[in-house]
Amino acid sequence: MKQEYLKYIRDNVFPTAFCPGCGHGILLNAFVSALGELDYDQDNLVLVSGIGCGGWIASPHMNTDTLHTTHGRAIPFAIGVKLANPKLKVVVISGDGDLTTIGGNHLIHAARRRIPITVICGNNNIYGMTGGQASATTPVGAKTMTTPLGNDYRPFDLVKLVKGAGGEHVYRYTAFHAMQMKKAFKDVLQKDDFSFFDILTGCPVQYGRRNELREPAKMIQWMKDNSVLYSGEYHDDKIMVGKF
Amino acid sequence: MPIEKKKTHLKAGKYFMQGDEACAEGAVAAGCTFFAGYPITPASEIMETIVRRFEEEKRVFVQMEDEIASMGAIVGASWTGAKSMTATSGPGFSLKMENLGYAIMTETPCVVVDVQRVGPSTGQATRTAQGDLMQARWGTHGEHTIIALSPWSVEEAFYETVRAFNLAEEFRTPVIILMEEATGHLRETVAVREAIEIFNRVEEGNGAPFGGEEPLDAVPPMPRFGTGHRLLVTGSTHDPHGYRKTQDRVTQERLLSHLQQKIEYHKERIVQWEEYELDDAETVLISFGFAARAALKAVKDARKKGIKAGLMRLKTVWPMPTERFETLAAQAKTLIVPEMNFGQLRGEVQRFTGGKKVIGVNRADGEVITPESILRAVEGGTSL
Amino acid sequence: MGYKVIIRENWCKGCYICLSVCPKNVFEKAGLLDDRGIIVSKAVRPENCIGCQMCADHCPDLAITVEKEDE
């Protein structure tokens, strides 16, 4: 993080409230760096979030207009902002429990309508703030507070979900792919289209400790080892990353 | 000055229209530029009228995927400086409650119309009721204060909608318009004036963008997004600059006091009612909305029979003119509250009568309450 | 030409992702707890730094800046 990019954050709220090694922080880092590298107008940017750890990525850390809304409803608020003032760049940054579980209906409809907002899902496969319960993106077999013997139900593949609903400019990266993530953020920040990011952030504390990924460095390594760059062929048993 | 005299989009004159249409026309006249909605009987005609008008006027209409989303969208739009609105009926009103609370907490001006139908649940979609009076007051969780208006005619649906926008802007709060299906679908004459007075929110001013600073009852300025204020808007407990303070009791107490005082300390600007033949009344009726139409007829019929009856009709249902309830209770021999529910207003009035019993005339079968049933109560002093 | 590795130590939470992503073994854990009770990361071999920014880009706490040393 270059010193001059710190103008995009409120340094009075640092250090963040996130746990050590939280991938949401890496997402925040990439987003701030993208703004910095573009010398982006921070006063024309509105960041909208919902409830949970993911909802805190933008609010209060980002030094822009921020709208920290109700659980699952960030997208409708963002649509209100964007349609009422189309000149603003509106970016939703929130978590998987928020955007895809309680708020999944809004996500598919935003994708269907291709409302020109960017939606970034900090997907750590779990409800972190409330103590580690299963979400709609918790993998089969994963142990959580509410699935102590392993999760029985299939998770959403968010790339397929959003694309299936009609969304374009769909990306997935992990916290390991900080640089690629930053570059993709830069691409969409310069456009006025719908775009969606499934960012696997990883939660060492609530997810990792129950699933043998307690060490942040180990989780980052696991992401690196299990991801494959998408080049036309989609493997369901891998973390497909890139643009889809 | 935040108050502006503005020509209405309609030529001055008389119009024959539906209550739902009048509500929509009132919104357009008040300067509503953003409407998000979802289809529901008996409120859809508001949205339909808005769609027509907004196309002509190049304003923003969006049909959202559900009632929750439409409430969220109008709050988002409001932060860009737009006057925004949504309209619904009981089942949708229930779904709006969480984001209504968000609008209260974040001091976001907006207007929410509830054209009441029979409940609970799906109930009877095309039938009329007044069962949402308490939901308007207490539907969203947590201690809070709300403004709700109750037009009793099609003409008032027009002007009370204008007033709802003005109050929302002046006090930075959501304002509820509580109509009934009976008014929403009624067709009557509306006399539209040449110009109306509208209030525009104060965007720039001294002080932080949220309440909690002294004086606690002052409405803070509300800058809009995209103007360099780098606003922190949150539904969590926050200090006057928007920083979350979710463990601090002083911040919570000051914020709550502010949200209450900015409305309760300024009731004289908000609370309106009308009085009919109350000067010498021994039998005092207190009613609101469509039920008050029948109550007025009952008062007139009672007067013809030599009974000294009078009516207090609430235009603002929340907050209530409780001081007037007290003086009327002292004056009256009999207090009667006619309403299309099982006694939601009666319970409120009862709290301010010094123990004098309030008689209810109630109907909740989907039909409008009749003057005859009210007159029987006036004559007999019974509740049936 | 070398690089300066600046760590805003009061923002560091000791996750050590920087240790794991650095290809040149620049970082080590501090020897002692700081006054918050955290063993922070230290750039103990800055002379090894090649300026790849892996540490800065992966720091969840935005605590690392890598700058070119002035000539």
XYZ file of C-alpha atoms in Angstrom:
699
model
C 0.000 0.000 0.000
C 1.597 3.197 -1.189
C 1.513 6.073 1.292
C -0.362 8.305 -1.148
C -3.186 5.742 -1.447
C -3.997 6.130 2.227
C -6.207 9.089 1.305
C -8.813 6.533 0.233
C -9.142 5.152 3.763
C -10.105 6.693 7.084
C -6.889 6.067 8.959
C -8.522 7.007 12.259
C -10.371 3.663 12.237
C -7.241 1.582 11.707
C -6.209 -1.012 12.694
C -9.342 -2.651 11.318
C -11.725 -4.668 13.443
C -10.986 -7.758 11.342
C -9.296 -10.801 12.853
C -5.610 -11.407 12.064
C -5.225 -12.757 8.545
C -8.785 -11.941 7.450
C -9.058 -12.088 3.672
C -11.581 -9.268 3.709
C -8.590 -7.057 4.507
C -6.802 -8.285 1.379
C -9.911 -7.431 -0.641
C -9.929 -3.968 0.944
C -6.235 -3.610 0.160
C -6.779 -4.530 -3.507
C -9.722 -2.152 -3.842
C -7.864 0.765 -2.288
C -4.815 0.052 -4.454
C -7.007 -0.071 -7.573
C -8.406 3.364 -6.710
C -4.921 4.626 -6.010
C -3.441 3.372 -9.267
C -6.297 5.006 -11.187
C -6.117 8.205 -9.127
C -9.861 7.618 -8.875
C -12.247 10.445 -7.886
C -13.246 9.284 -4.413
C -16.018 11.867 -4.243
C -17.903 10.301 -7.134
C -17.887 6.839 -5.577
C -20.582 5.395 -3.311
C -19.836 2.140 -1.498
C -22.841 0.187 -0.288
C -22.700 -2.750 2.100
C -24.889 -4.984 4.201
C -24.453 -6.673 7.555
C -21.667 -8.888 8.827
C -17.882 -8.790 8.549
C -18.165 -8.232 4.785
C -20.317 -5.187 5.430
C -17.441 -3.629 7.338
C -14.942 -3.764 4.475
C -16.171 -0.443 3.123
C -17.808 1.024 6.216
C -16.131 2.738 7.972
C -12.732 1.997 6.437
C -13.261 3.665 3.059
C -12.996 7.422 2.849
C -15.865 7.828 0.371
C -19.613 8.082 0.679
C -20.646 4.811 2.310
C -24.071 3.324 2.907
C -24.021 0.513 5.461
C -27.497 -0.960 5.070
C -29.637 -3.782 6.445
C -28.851 -7.487 6.230
C -28.947 -8.731 2.641
C -30.334 -5.527 1.177
C -27.269 -3.653 0.008
C -28.088 -4.199 -3.670
C -31.559 -2.604 -3.588
C -30.169 0.446 -1.770
C -27.357 0.616 -4.341
C -29.854 0.432 -7.193
C -31.750 3.343 -5.645
C -28.560 5.405 -5.504
C -27.492 4.522 -9.041
C -30.838 5.052 -10.746
C -31.449 8.317 -8.916
C -28.003 9.647 -9.855
C -26.477 7.686 -12.756
C -23.321 9.828 -12.702
C -22.178 8.177 -9.473
C -20.080 5.009 -9.506
C -21.814 2.621 -7.143
C -20.043 -0.439 -5.764
C -21.550 -2.972 -3.393
C -19.045 -4.767 -1.164
C -20.472 -7.313 1.245
C -20.264 -10.912 2.357
C -21.610 -14.274 1.184
C -24.143 -14.613 3.978
C -25.401 -11.147 3.166
C -25.356 -11.005 -0.634
C -25.999 -14.624 -1.551
C -27.897 -16.168 1.332
C -30.380 -13.771 2.931
C -30.041 -11.386 -0.034
C -29.742 -13.857 -2.922
C -32.945 -12.713 -4.582
C -31.630 -9.180 -5.025
C -28.362 -10.493 -6.503
C -30.001 -12.527 -9.256
C -32.356 -9.697 -10.143
C -29.543 -7.155 -10.290
C -27.704 -9.560 -12.621
C -30.836 -10.095 -14.706
C -31.399 -6.368 -15.114
C -27.690 -5.639 -15.602
C -28.029 -2.525 -13.491
C -24.684 -0.702 -13.958
C -23.331 -1.323 -10.472
C -20.384 -3.439 -9.363
C -21.102 -6.122 -6.783
C -18.122 -7.539 -4.883
C -18.829 -10.537 -2.682
C -16.212 -11.077 -0.002
C -16.946 -14.799 0.137
C -15.465 -16.498 3.182
C -17.916 -19.420 3.063
C -19.328 -18.718 6.499
C -21.167 -16.311 8.788
C -18.159 -14.925 10.629
C -19.488 -12.157 12.841
C -22.255 -14.260 14.371
C -19.944 -17.092 15.312
C -19.341 -19.319 12.295
C -22.641 -20.681 10.970
C -23.062 -22.256 7.516
C -23.963 -19.982 4.591
C -25.126 -20.628 1.028
C -21.486 -20.917 -0.050
C -20.262 -23.315 2.660
C -18.807 -26.343 0.847
C -20.278 -29.828 1.262
C -18.669 -31.528 4.234
C -17.331 -28.333 5.792
C -17.664 -28.067 9.551
C -19.339 -25.008 10.959
C -21.168 -24.049 14.134
C -24.436 -25.260 12.565
C -22.971 -28.207 10.654
C -20.712 -29.848 13.254
C -20.713 -33.159 11.362
C -20.129 -31.516 7.996
C -22.383 -29.541 5.674
C -24.971 -31.696 3.867
C -26.061 -29.197 1.268
C -24.493 -28.099 -1.989
C -23.249 -24.515 -2.060
C -23.929 -21.932 -4.733
C -21.305 -21.542 -7.399
C -21.610 -17.766 -7.502
C -20.052 -17.393 -10.940
C -22.559 -19.801 -12.442
C -25.402 -18.295 -10.419
C -24.766 -14.747 -11.568
C -24.010 -15.714 -15.142
C -27.098 -17.906 -15.208
C -29.172 -14.976 -14.073
C -27.886 -12.904 -16.962
C -24.970 -11.090 -15.363
C -21.966 -10.082 -17.443
C -18.416 -9.142 -16.429
C -18.204 -11.887 -13.824
C -14.916 -12.580 -12.043
C -13.570 -14.856 -9.354
C -10.320 -14.567 -7.440
C -9.040 -15.675 -4.082
C -7.154 -13.729 -1.449
C -4.002 -15.243 -2.938
C -4.755 -13.429 -6.230
C -4.422 -9.944 -4.766
C -2.726 -8.501 -7.817
C -5.128 -10.001 -10.369
C -8.017 -8.860 -8.210
C -6.653 -5.324 -8.161
C -6.278 -5.296 -11.937
C -9.869 -6.516 -12.437
C -11.154 -3.896 -9.986
C -9.358 -1.293 -12.061
C -11.054 -2.584 -15.213
C -14.584 -2.361 -13.837
C -14.028 0.947 -12.038
C -13.499 2.522 -15.427
C -16.721 1.115 -16.865
C -20.386 1.779 -16.268
C -21.671 -1.801 -16.531
C -22.974 -4.456 -14.219
C -20.099 -6.533 -12.902
C -19.762 -9.186 -10.230
C -16.843 -10.505 -8.202
C -16.761 -13.705 -6.194
C -13.719 -13.047 -4.026
C -12.813 -16.036 -1.866
C -11.445 -14.215 1.130
C -11.161 -17.055 3.611
C -11.932 -16.827 7.300
C -9.117 -18.400 9.316
C -10.895 -17.887 12.622
C -14.459 -19.118 12.110
C -14.004 -21.351 9.062
C -10.336 -22.238 9.136
C -10.123 -23.428 12.704
C -12.869 -25.979 12.139
C -11.477 -27.109 8.786
C -7.727 -27.446 9.239
C -6.933 -24.017 7.812
C -6.373 -22.089 11.020
C -3.133 -20.428 9.917
C -3.756 -17.516 7.529
C -0.612 -18.378 5.581
C -1.804 -21.974 5.225
C -5.174 -20.795 3.936
C -3.519 -18.552 1.349
C -1.330 -21.479 0.269
C -4.409 -23.734 0.050
C -6.115 -21.167 -2.204
C -3.048 -21.010 -4.417
C -2.767 -24.785 -4.659
C -6.416 -25.382 -5.462
C -7.150 -22.694 -8.009
C -6.977 -22.929 -11.756
C -7.080 -20.010 -14.172
C -10.152 -20.221 -16.361
C -9.416 -20.494 -20.048
C -12.617 -21.899 -21.472
C -12.798 -25.128 -19.473
C -14.565 -25.119 -16.103
C -13.591 -27.718 -13.504
C -16.116 -28.103 -10.715
C -13.561 -29.687 -8.368
C -11.210 -26.704 -8.571
C -11.442 -23.048 -7.643
C -11.811 -21.547 -11.087
C -10.419 -18.026 -11.142
C -10.308 -15.309 -13.760
C -12.944 -13.635 -15.889
C -15.950 -15.664 -16.959
C -35.140 29.182 2.157
C -36.223 25.586 2.290
C -39.881 26.530 1.678
C -40.832 27.084 -1.926
C -44.114 28.076 -3.612
C -44.429 25.773 -6.567
C -46.895 25.476 -9.412
C -48.480 22.057 -9.577
C -48.072 19.957 -12.710
C -51.876 19.963 -13.030
C -53.747 23.060 -14.127
C -55.711 24.579 -11.291
C -59.258 23.272 -11.331
C -61.471 20.370 -10.428
C -60.553 16.792 -11.230
C -62.480 13.590 -10.779
C -60.121 10.880 -9.702
C -59.451 7.872 -7.511
C -57.816 8.121 -4.097
C -54.806 6.141 -5.282
C -54.453 8.432 -8.293
C -54.769 11.516 -6.109
C -52.012 10.215 -3.866
C -49.735 9.739 -6.888
C -50.611 13.175 -8.285
C -49.875 14.695 -4.889
C -46.472 13.027 -4.920
C -45.689 14.426 -8.363
C -46.811 17.880 -7.240
C -44.661 17.657 -4.113
C -41.582 17.046 -6.240
C -41.187 13.290 -5.846
C -38.568 12.258 -8.415
C -37.996 8.629 -7.461
C -40.548 5.878 -6.951
C -39.788 2.208 -6.340
C -42.683 -0.177 -6.052
C -44.026 -3.678 -6.217
C -47.515 -4.696 -7.363
C -50.114 -5.159 -4.651
C -53.852 -4.720 -4.337
C -55.256 -2.182 -3.504
C -52.256 0.129 -3.938
C -51.107 -0.704 -7.480
C -52.991 2.221 -8.997
C -50.602 4.580 -7.213
C -47.682 2.950 -9.006
C -49.568 2.899 -12.312
C -50.324 6.615 -12.106
C -46.732 7.325 -11.155
C -45.481 5.363 -14.180
C -47.572 7.529 -16.522
C -46.607 10.806 -14.887
C -42.941 9.971 -14.466
C -42.608 9.140 -18.170
C -43.929 12.594 -19.024
C -41.801 14.307 -16.414
C -38.596 12.267 -16.892
C -38.423 11.104 -13.314
C -37.213 7.696 -12.125
C -39.569 4.787 -11.621
C -38.387 1.259 -10.900
C -40.417 -1.861 -10.199
C -38.274 -3.854 -7.804
C -38.182 -7.600 -7.155
C -39.996 -7.316 -3.839
C -41.317 -4.926 -1.215
C -38.117 -5.062 0.808
C -36.100 -3.986 -2.201
C -38.423 -1.124 -3.084
C -38.113 0.263 0.444
C -34.325 -0.062 0.247
C -34.203 1.620 -3.136
C -36.114 4.716 -2.003
C -33.730 5.154 0.920
C -30.723 4.879 -1.392
C -32.294 7.351 -3.814
C -33.035 9.805 -1.027
C -29.318 10.036 -0.238
C -28.710 11.371 -3.742
C -31.052 14.259 -2.941
C -34.202 12.786 -4.485
C -37.635 12.985 -2.909
C -38.627 9.343 -2.947
C -41.653 7.198 -2.301
C -43.070 3.705 -2.284
C -46.645 2.480 -1.908
C -48.054 -0.799 -0.712
C -50.700 -2.564 1.343
C -50.641 -4.769 4.463
C -48.500 -7.761 3.393
C -46.046 -5.434 1.669
C -46.107 -3.005 4.563
C -44.991 -5.859 6.826
C -42.048 -6.547 4.512
C -41.008 -2.895 4.488
C -40.659 -2.697 8.225
C -36.953 -3.432 8.554
C -35.859 -0.865 6.009
C -38.404 1.580 7.422
C -36.504 1.299 10.692
C -33.300 1.891 8.749
C -34.779 5.102 7.320
C -35.688 6.247 10.826
C -32.245 5.416 12.215
C -30.376 7.069 9.342
C -32.748 10.074 9.260
C -33.625 9.528 5.628
C -36.616 11.451 4.273
C -39.030 9.314 2.258
C -42.745 8.603 2.000
C -44.358 5.183 2.460
C -48.018 4.722 1.553
C -50.023 1.897 3.086
C -53.444 1.470 1.488
C -54.924 -0.683 4.199
C -56.711 -3.907 3.332
C -58.104 -6.674 5.512
C -55.572 -8.747 7.398
C -53.859 -10.477 9.005
C -51.722 -12.132 6.345
C -53.225 -12.142 2.843
C -56.645 -11.520 4.337
C -58.966 -9.928 1.812
C -57.002 -8.004 -0.788
C -59.883 -5.932 -2.149
C -61.599 -5.211 1.149
C -61.096 -2.241 3.390
C -59.786 -1.986 6.941
C -57.916 0.185 9.421
C -55.971 -2.629 11.002
C -52.492 -1.153 10.449
C -52.730 1.847 12.784
C -50.516 0.236 15.398
C -48.249 -1.350 12.804
C -47.553 2.122 11.446
C -46.515 3.166 14.945
C -44.709 0.084 16.173
C -44.180 -2.150 13.145
C -40.424 -1.789 13.036
C -38.454 -3.017 16.011
C -36.821 -0.923 18.690
C -37.807 2.286 20.424
C -38.605 4.923 17.801
C -40.958 7.696 16.776
C -42.853 7.986 13.524
C -45.062 10.402 11.607
C -48.198 8.985 9.970
C -50.988 10.836 8.171
C -54.523 9.659 7.502
C -56.430 11.294 4.628
C -60.197 10.781 4.713
C -61.050 11.798 1.170
C -59.647 11.701 -2.338
C -58.873 15.403 -2.203
C -57.038 14.938 1.040
C -55.107 12.016 -0.454
C -53.647 14.626 -2.810
C -52.835 17.297 -0.224
C -51.798 15.007 2.600
C -49.321 13.365 0.256
C -47.819 16.797 -0.381
C -47.725 17.352 3.367
C -46.100 13.950 3.897
C -43.222 14.917 1.613
C -42.871 18.278 3.328
C -42.736 16.723 6.787
C -40.283 14.064 5.611
C -37.978 16.756 4.264
C -38.336 19.084 7.246
C -37.806 16.441 9.922
C -35.560 14.048 7.981
C -37.704 11.039 8.675
C -39.887 8.567 6.818
C -43.539 9.614 6.782
C -46.321 7.060 6.435
C -49.577 7.760 4.641
C -52.183 5.443 6.070
C -55.066 5.248 3.636
C -57.810 2.673 3.407
C -58.820 0.619 0.384
C -62.113 2.482 0.604
C -60.373 5.825 -0.037
C -57.836 4.369 -2.449
C -60.550 3.091 -4.763
C -63.066 5.858 -4.183
C -63.663 8.393 -6.960
C -64.298 11.972 -5.883
C -63.638 15.530 -6.912
C -60.267 17.055 -6.167
C -59.870 20.814 -6.340
C -56.276 21.409 -7.378
C -54.853 24.785 -6.467
C -52.607 26.860 -8.714
C -49.595 26.477 -6.465
C -48.612 24.581 -3.376
C -46.021 25.132 -0.721
C -43.244 22.588 -0.680
C -40.377 22.068 1.724
C -36.925 21.100 0.483
C -34.435 19.532 2.874
C -31.535 21.573 4.195
C -28.458 20.000 2.591
C -25.663 22.261 3.695
C -25.341 23.757 7.127
C -23.342 23.858 10.285
C -22.783 20.703 12.194
C -22.557 16.994 11.623
C -24.906 15.096 9.293
C -26.583 13.066 12.040
C -28.289 13.948 15.292
C -26.917 13.660 18.775
C -25.364 17.091 19.201
C -27.042 19.835 21.217
C -29.787 20.848 20.882
C -30.989 17.296 20.615
C -34.231 18.218 18.884
C -32.514 20.026 15.984
C -32.695 18.423 12.553
C -29.162 18.116 11.156
C -28.307 19.109 7.571
C -28.386 16.248 5.062
C -25.692 16.490 2.386
C -26.199 14.313 -0.648
C -23.923 11.598 -2.008
C -21.348 12.701 -4.522
C -20.697 16.143 -3.077
C -17.456 15.462 -1.249
C -18.856 14.931 2.235
C -17.705 11.298 2.378
C -20.748 10.370 4.372
C -20.876 7.395 6.691
C -24.480 6.251 6.708
C -25.281 3.289 8.929
C -28.253 1.693 10.638
C -26.033 0.793 13.567
C -25.887 3.165 16.498
C -23.652 6.004 15.317
C -22.234 9.294 16.512
C -23.173 12.581 14.762
C -20.491 11.942 12.125
C -21.792 8.458 11.331
C -19.140 6.408 13.094
C -20.534 3.179 14.536
C -20.631 3.209 18.326
C -22.209 -0.134 19.051
C -20.995 -0.494 22.623
C -21.413 3.041 23.890
C -24.500 3.760 25.985
C -24.153 7.552 25.858
C -24.175 7.632 22.051
C -27.186 5.318 21.957
C -29.100 7.402 24.459
C -28.353 10.678 22.704
C -29.249 9.296 19.292
C -32.512 7.833 20.549
C -33.378 11.072 22.353
C -32.639 13.030 19.207
C -34.836 10.803 17.029
C -37.672 11.212 19.496
C -37.276 14.896 20.301
C -36.981 16.140 16.741
C -40.564 14.941 16.255
C -42.157 15.045 19.700
C -40.874 18.551 20.526
C -42.294 19.884 17.266
C -45.718 18.326 17.359
C -47.341 21.689 16.660
C -45.871 21.604 13.153
C -46.895 18.010 12.563
C -50.115 17.164 14.366
C -53.285 18.283 12.618
C -56.907 17.436 13.256
C -60.341 18.826 12.512
C -63.187 19.448 14.912
C -66.874 19.331 14.101
C -69.518 20.624 16.507
C -67.381 20.044 19.535
C -68.029 23.341 21.349
C -71.007 22.110 23.338
C -70.638 18.415 22.657
C -71.494 16.006 25.417
C -70.920 12.988 23.240
C -67.486 13.208 21.685
C -66.479 11.001 18.773
C -62.830 10.574 17.880
C -62.034 8.904 14.582
C -59.713 8.917 11.577
C -59.577 8.131 7.878
C -62.568 6.623 6.154
C -64.324 5.759 9.411
C -64.469 9.462 10.246
C -66.724 10.038 7.222
C -69.349 7.792 8.778
C -68.717 9.353 12.181
C -69.411 12.849 10.804
C -72.690 11.680 9.292
C -73.607 10.121 12.622
C -72.868 13.436 14.392
C -75.103 15.320 11.960
C -77.894 12.773 12.398
C -77.517 12.907 16.169
C -77.724 16.724 16.143
C -80.975 16.476 14.188
C -82.283 14.334 17.012
C -81.164 16.904 19.549
C -78.166 14.984 20.807
C -75.149 17.186 21.503
C -72.588 15.170 19.589
C -69.325 16.305 18.012
C -66.365 14.822 16.181
C -62.611 15.099 16.397
C -61.035 13.769 13.213
C -57.333 13.023 13.227
C -55.427 13.995 10.084
C -52.106 13.148 11.681
C -52.463 9.808 13.442
C -48.882 9.638 14.706
C -47.957 11.453 16.832
C -51.425 11.911 18.318
C -52.924 15.105 19.783
C -53.065 13.579 23.243
C -53.463 16.920 25.045
C -56.711 17.473 23.139
C -57.863 13.962 24.082
C -57.488 15.046 27.712
C -59.537 18.235 27.398
C -62.237 16.491 25.390
C -62.391 13.693 27.931
C -62.916 16.287 30.649
C -65.700 17.930 28.626
C -67.513 14.820 27.408
C -70.115 12.696 29.114
C -69.587 9.961 26.533
C -66.506 9.209 24.469
C -66.858 7.057 21.371
C -64.157 5.880 18.968
C -65.452 4.406 15.703
C -62.834 2.575 13.654
C -62.441 -0.315 11.239
C -60.495 -2.580 13.591
C -61.064 -3.945 17.096
C -59.997 -0.856 19.011
C -56.488 0.287 18.116
C -57.289 4.012 18.344
C -59.638 3.462 21.265
C -56.780 2.029 23.301
C -54.671 5.115 22.638
C -57.476 7.536 23.514
C -58.245 5.531 26.650
C -54.764 6.304 27.972
C -55.592 10.023 28.133
C -59.123 10.171 29.545
C -58.299 10.130 33.241
C -60.108 6.843 33.615
C -63.289 7.759 31.740
C -64.351 4.750 29.713
C -64.129 5.017 25.950
C -66.755 3.197 23.927
C -65.673 1.550 20.712
C -67.667 1.132 17.534
C -65.745 -1.433 15.590
C -65.968 -3.226 12.306
C -63.344 -5.483 10.806
C -65.233 -7.621 8.298
C -63.964 -5.828 5.211
C -66.985 -3.546 4.873
C -66.995 0.154 5.664
C -68.321 1.186 9.029
C -71.797 2.736 8.738
C -73.211 5.968 10.197
C -76.158 3.938 11.524
C -73.984 1.729 13.690
C -72.202 4.776 15.072
C -75.488 6.612 15.668
C -76.788 3.628 17.624
C -73.770 3.891 19.889
C -74.277 7.652 20.257
C -77.911 7.087 21.221
C -77.380 4.078 23.398
C -73.915 4.560 24.742
C -73.146 0.924 23.934
C -70.376 -0.432 21.851
C -72.443 -2.710 19.579
C 19.352 0.323 -5.846
C 17.362 -1.068 -2.940
C 13.908 -0.946 -1.344
C 12.551 0.400 1.897
C 10.031 -1.885 3.623
C 7.895 0.202 5.956
C 5.588 -1.571 8.390
C 2.952 0.471 10.222
C 3.420 -1.685 13.275
C 0.388 -0.376 15.150
C -1.789 -1.703 12.301
C -0.082 -5.116 12.143
C -1.985 -7.964 13.797
C 0.662 -10.620 13.366
C -0.983 -12.840 10.737
C 2.388 -13.438 9.036
C 0.968 -13.654 5.533
C 3.871 -11.382 4.568
C 6.330 -14.003 5.798
C 4.693 -16.662 3.672
C 4.329 -14.708 0.427
C 7.734 -13.006 0.437
C 9.977 -14.780 -2.074
C 13.136 -13.342 -0.517
C 12.662 -14.114 3.168
C 12.678 -10.446 4.183
C 10.411 -10.833 7.213
C 10.643 -12.410 10.638
C 8.367 -12.417 13.664
C 9.409 -9.861 16.261
C 11.152 -11.319 19.267
C 8.780 -9.765 21.814
C 5.118 -8.991 22.282
C 4.296 -5.337 21.664
C 2.193 -3.362 24.143
C -1.010 -4.659 22.509
C 0.127 -8.238 23.114
C 0.912 -8.868 19.453
C 4.102 -10.296 17.971
C 4.311 -8.108 14.880
C 6.140 -8.753 11.638
C 9.560 -7.164 11.158
C 11.398 -6.534 7.898
C 14.722 -7.842 9.176
C 16.421 -8.374 5.786
C 15.282 -5.380 3.698
C 18.456 -5.642 1.637
C 17.015 -8.845 0.109
C 13.840 -7.022 -1.099
C 13.274 -7.025 -4.873
C 10.220 -4.725 -4.723
C 7.723 -7.345 -5.919
C 4.981 -5.906 -3.632
C 3.652 -9.387 -2.721
C 3.764 -8.475 0.974
C 2.174 -5.044 0.498
C -0.585 -6.385 -1.752
C -1.394 -9.303 0.546
C -1.334 -7.451 3.843
C -4.924 -7.605 5.196
C -4.168 -4.657 7.442
C -2.746 -2.319 4.781
C 0.262 -2.075 7.061
C 3.124 -2.541 4.584
C 4.596 -0.037 2.156
C 7.500 -0.990 -0.111
C 9.257 1.978 -1.669
C 12.284 2.384 -3.869
C 15.211 3.700 -1.881
C 16.310 7.163 -2.955
C 19.501 7.072 -5.001
